[in-house]
JSON list of C-alpha atoms in Angstrom, two decimals:
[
{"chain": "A", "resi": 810, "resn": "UNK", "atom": "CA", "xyz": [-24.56, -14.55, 10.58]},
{"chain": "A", "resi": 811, "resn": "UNK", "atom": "CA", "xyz": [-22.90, -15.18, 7.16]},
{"chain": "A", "resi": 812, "resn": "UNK", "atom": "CA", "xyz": [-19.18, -14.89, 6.89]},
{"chain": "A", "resi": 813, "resn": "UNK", "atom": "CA", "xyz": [-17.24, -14.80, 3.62]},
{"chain": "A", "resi": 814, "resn": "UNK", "atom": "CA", "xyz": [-12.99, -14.99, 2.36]},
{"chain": "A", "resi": 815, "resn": "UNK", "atom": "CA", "xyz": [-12.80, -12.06, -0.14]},
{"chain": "A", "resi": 816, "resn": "UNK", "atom": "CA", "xyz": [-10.15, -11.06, -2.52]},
{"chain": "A", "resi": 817, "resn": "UNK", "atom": "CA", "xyz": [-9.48, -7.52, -3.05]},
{"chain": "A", "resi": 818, "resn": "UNK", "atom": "CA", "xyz": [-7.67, -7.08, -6.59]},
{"chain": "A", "resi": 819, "resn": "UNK", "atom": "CA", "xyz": [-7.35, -4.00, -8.75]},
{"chain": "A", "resi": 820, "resn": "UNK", "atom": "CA", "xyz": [-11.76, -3.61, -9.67]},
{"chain": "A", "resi": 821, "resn": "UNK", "atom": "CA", "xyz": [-13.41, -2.16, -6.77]},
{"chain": "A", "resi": 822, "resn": "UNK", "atom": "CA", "xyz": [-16.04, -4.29, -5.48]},
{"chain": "A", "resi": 823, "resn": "UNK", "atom": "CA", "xyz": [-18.30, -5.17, -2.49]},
{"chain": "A", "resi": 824, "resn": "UNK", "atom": "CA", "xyz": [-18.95, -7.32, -0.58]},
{"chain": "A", "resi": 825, "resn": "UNK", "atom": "CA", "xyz": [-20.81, -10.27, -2.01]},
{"chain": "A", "resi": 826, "resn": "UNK", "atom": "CA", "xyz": [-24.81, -10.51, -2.13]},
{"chain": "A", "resi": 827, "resn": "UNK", "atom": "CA", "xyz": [-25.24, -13.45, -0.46]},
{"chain": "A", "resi": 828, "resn": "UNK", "atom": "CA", "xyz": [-23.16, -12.24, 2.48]},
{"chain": "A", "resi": 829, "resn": "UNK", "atom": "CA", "xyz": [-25.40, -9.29, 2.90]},
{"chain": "A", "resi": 830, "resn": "UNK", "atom": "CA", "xyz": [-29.02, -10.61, 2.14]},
{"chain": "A", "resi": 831, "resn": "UNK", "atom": "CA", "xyz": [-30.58, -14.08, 3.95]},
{"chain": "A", "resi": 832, "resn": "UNK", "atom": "CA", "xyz": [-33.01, -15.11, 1.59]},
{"chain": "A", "resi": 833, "resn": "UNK", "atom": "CA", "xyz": [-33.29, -18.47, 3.21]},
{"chain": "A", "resi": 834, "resn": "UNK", "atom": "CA", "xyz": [-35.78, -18.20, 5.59]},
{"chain": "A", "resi": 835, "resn": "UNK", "atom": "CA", "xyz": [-38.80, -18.86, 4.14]},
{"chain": "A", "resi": 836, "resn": "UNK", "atom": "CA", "xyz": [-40.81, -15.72, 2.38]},
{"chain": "A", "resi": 837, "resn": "UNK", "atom": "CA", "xyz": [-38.68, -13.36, 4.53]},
{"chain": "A", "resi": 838, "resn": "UNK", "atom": "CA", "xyz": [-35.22, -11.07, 3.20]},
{"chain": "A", "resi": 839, "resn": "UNK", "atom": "CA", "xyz": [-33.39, -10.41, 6.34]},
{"chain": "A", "resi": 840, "resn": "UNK", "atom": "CA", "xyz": [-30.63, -7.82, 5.49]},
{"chain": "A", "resi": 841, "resn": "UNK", "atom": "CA", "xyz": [-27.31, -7.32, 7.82]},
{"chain": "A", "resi": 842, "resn": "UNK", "atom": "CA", "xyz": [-27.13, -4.66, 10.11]},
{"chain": "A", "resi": 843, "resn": "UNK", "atom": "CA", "xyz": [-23.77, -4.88, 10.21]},
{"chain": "A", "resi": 844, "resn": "UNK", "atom": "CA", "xyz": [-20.44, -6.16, 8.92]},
{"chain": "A", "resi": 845, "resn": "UNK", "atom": "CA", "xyz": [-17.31, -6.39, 10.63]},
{"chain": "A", "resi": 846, "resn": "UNK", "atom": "CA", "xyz": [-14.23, -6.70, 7.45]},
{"chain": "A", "resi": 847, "resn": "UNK", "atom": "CA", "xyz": [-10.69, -7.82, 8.52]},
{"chain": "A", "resi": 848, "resn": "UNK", "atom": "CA", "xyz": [-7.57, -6.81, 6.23]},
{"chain": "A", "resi": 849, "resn": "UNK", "atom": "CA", "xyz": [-5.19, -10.18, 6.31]},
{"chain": "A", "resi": 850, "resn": "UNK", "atom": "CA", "xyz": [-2.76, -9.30, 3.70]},
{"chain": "A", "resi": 851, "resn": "UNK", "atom": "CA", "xyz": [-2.00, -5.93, 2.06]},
{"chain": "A", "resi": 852, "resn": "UNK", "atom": "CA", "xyz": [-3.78, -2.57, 2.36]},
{"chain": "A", "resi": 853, "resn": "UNK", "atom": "CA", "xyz": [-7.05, -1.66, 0.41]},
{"chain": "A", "resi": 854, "resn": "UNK", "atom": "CA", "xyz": [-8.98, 1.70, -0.42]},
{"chain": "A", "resi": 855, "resn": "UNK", "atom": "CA", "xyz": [-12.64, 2.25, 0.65]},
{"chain": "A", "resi": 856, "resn": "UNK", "atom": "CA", "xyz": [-15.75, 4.65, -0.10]},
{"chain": "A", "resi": 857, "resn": "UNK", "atom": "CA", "xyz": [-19.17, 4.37, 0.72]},
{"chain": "A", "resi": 858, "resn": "UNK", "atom": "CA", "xyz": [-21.39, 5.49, -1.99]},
{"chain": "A", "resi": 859, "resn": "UNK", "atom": "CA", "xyz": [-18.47, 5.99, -4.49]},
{"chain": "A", "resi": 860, "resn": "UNK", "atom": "CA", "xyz": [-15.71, 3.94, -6.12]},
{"chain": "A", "resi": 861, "resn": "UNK", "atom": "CA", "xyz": [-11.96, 3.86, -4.53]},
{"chain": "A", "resi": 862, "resn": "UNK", "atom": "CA", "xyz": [-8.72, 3.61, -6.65]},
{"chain": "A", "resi": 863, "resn": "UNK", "atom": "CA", "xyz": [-5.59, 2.69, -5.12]},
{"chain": "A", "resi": 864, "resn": "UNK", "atom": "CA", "xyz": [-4.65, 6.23, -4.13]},
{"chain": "A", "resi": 865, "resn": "UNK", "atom": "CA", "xyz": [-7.92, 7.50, -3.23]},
{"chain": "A", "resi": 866, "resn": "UNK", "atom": "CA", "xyz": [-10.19, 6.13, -0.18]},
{"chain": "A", "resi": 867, "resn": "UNK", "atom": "CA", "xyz": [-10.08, 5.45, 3.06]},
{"chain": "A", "resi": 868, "resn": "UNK", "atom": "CA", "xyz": [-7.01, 3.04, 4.17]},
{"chain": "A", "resi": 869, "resn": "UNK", "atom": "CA", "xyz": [-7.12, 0.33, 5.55]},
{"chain": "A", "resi": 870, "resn": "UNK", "atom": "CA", "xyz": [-3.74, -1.56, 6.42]},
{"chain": "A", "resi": 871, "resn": "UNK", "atom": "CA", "xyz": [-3.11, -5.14, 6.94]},
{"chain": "A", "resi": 872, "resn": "UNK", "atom": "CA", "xyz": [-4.13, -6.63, 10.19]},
{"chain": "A", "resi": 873, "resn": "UNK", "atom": "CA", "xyz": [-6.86, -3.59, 10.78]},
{"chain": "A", "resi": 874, "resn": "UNK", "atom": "CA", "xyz": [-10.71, -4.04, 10.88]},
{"chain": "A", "resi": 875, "resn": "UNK", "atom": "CA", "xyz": [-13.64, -2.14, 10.33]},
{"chain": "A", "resi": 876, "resn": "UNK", "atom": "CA", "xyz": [-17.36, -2.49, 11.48]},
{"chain": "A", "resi": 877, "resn": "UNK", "atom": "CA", "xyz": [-20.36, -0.62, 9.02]},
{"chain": "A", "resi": 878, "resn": "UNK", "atom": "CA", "xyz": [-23.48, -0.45, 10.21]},
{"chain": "A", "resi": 879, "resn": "UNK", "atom": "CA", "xyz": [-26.62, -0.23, 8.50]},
{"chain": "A", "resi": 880, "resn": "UNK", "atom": "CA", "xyz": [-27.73, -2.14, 5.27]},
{"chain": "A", "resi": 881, "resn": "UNK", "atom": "CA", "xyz": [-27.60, 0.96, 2.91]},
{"chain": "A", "resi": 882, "resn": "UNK", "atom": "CA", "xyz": [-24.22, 1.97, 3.44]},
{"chain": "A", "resi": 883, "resn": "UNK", "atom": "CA", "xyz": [-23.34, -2.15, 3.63]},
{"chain": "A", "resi": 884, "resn": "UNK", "atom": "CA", "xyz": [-24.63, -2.45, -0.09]},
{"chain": "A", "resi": 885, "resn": "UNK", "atom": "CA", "xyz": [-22.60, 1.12, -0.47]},
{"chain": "A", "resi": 886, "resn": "UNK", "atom": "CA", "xyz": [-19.28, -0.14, 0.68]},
{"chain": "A", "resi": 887, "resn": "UNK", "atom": "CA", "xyz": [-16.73, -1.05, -2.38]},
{"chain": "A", "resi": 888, "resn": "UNK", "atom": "CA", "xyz": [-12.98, -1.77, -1.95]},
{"chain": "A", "resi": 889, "resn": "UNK", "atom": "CA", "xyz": [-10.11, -1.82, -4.08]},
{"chain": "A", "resi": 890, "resn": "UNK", "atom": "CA", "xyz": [-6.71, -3.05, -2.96]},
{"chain": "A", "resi": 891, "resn": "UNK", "atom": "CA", "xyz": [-3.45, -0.62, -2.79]},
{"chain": "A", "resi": 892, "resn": "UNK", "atom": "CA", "xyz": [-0.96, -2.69, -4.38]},
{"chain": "A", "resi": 893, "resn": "UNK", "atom": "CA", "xyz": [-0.84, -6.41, -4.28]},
{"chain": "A", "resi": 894, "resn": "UNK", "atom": "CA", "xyz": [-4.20, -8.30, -3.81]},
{"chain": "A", "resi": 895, "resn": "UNK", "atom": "CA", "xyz": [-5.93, -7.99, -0.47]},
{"chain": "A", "resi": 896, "resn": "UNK", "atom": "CA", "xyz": [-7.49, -10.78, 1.46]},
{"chain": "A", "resi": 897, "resn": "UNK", "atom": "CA", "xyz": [-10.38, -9.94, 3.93]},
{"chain": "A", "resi": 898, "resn": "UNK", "atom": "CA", "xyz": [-12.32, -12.05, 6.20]},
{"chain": "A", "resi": 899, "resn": "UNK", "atom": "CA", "xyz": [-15.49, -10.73, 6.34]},
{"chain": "A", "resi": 900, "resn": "UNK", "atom": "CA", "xyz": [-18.94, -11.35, 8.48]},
{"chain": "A", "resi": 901, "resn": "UNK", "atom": "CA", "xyz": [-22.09, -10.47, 9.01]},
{"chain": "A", "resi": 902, "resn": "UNK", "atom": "CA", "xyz": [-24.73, -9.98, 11.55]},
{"chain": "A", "resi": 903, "resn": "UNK", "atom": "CA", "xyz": [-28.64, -9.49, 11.84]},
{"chain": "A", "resi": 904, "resn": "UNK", "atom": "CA", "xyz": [-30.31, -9.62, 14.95]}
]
């Protein structure tokens, strides 16, 4: 599991490489299955596959989570915030 403290500001972006892809097991990638992304503080836009704008995405409000599954839409996933910059809390899991 590899967790992260992200800042959503007004660029959409994803969540970070690192969280995402293990590369320190020795001559092995392990990918997440799955990431589980808390909104602390102010609401952001999401898409997977396509990039959000503050009035266009999914919402997600302060204080709500959401779980993806699967690596491709994982790598997919890019957020933006609504107004004021977002933080999320973010982790990830591979079995």
């Amino acid at each position: 599991m590899a967790k992260e403290t992200l800042t959503v500001s007004n660029t959409a972006l994803g969540v970070t490489a690192a969280v995402i892809t293990d590369t320190s097991t020795a001559n092995r990638k392990r990918n997440a299955e799955s990431v589980l992304i808390t909104v602390e503080t102010d609401s952001i836009r999401y898409w997977m596959g396509a990039t959000p704008t503050a009035a266009q995405g999914h919402l997600l409000v302060a204080g709500k989570s959401l779980v993806v599954d699967g690596y491709e839409n994982i790598a997919a996933l890019r957020m933006i915030r609504v107004t004021d910059d977002s933080t999320l809390q973010i982790s990830s899991y591979r079995t």
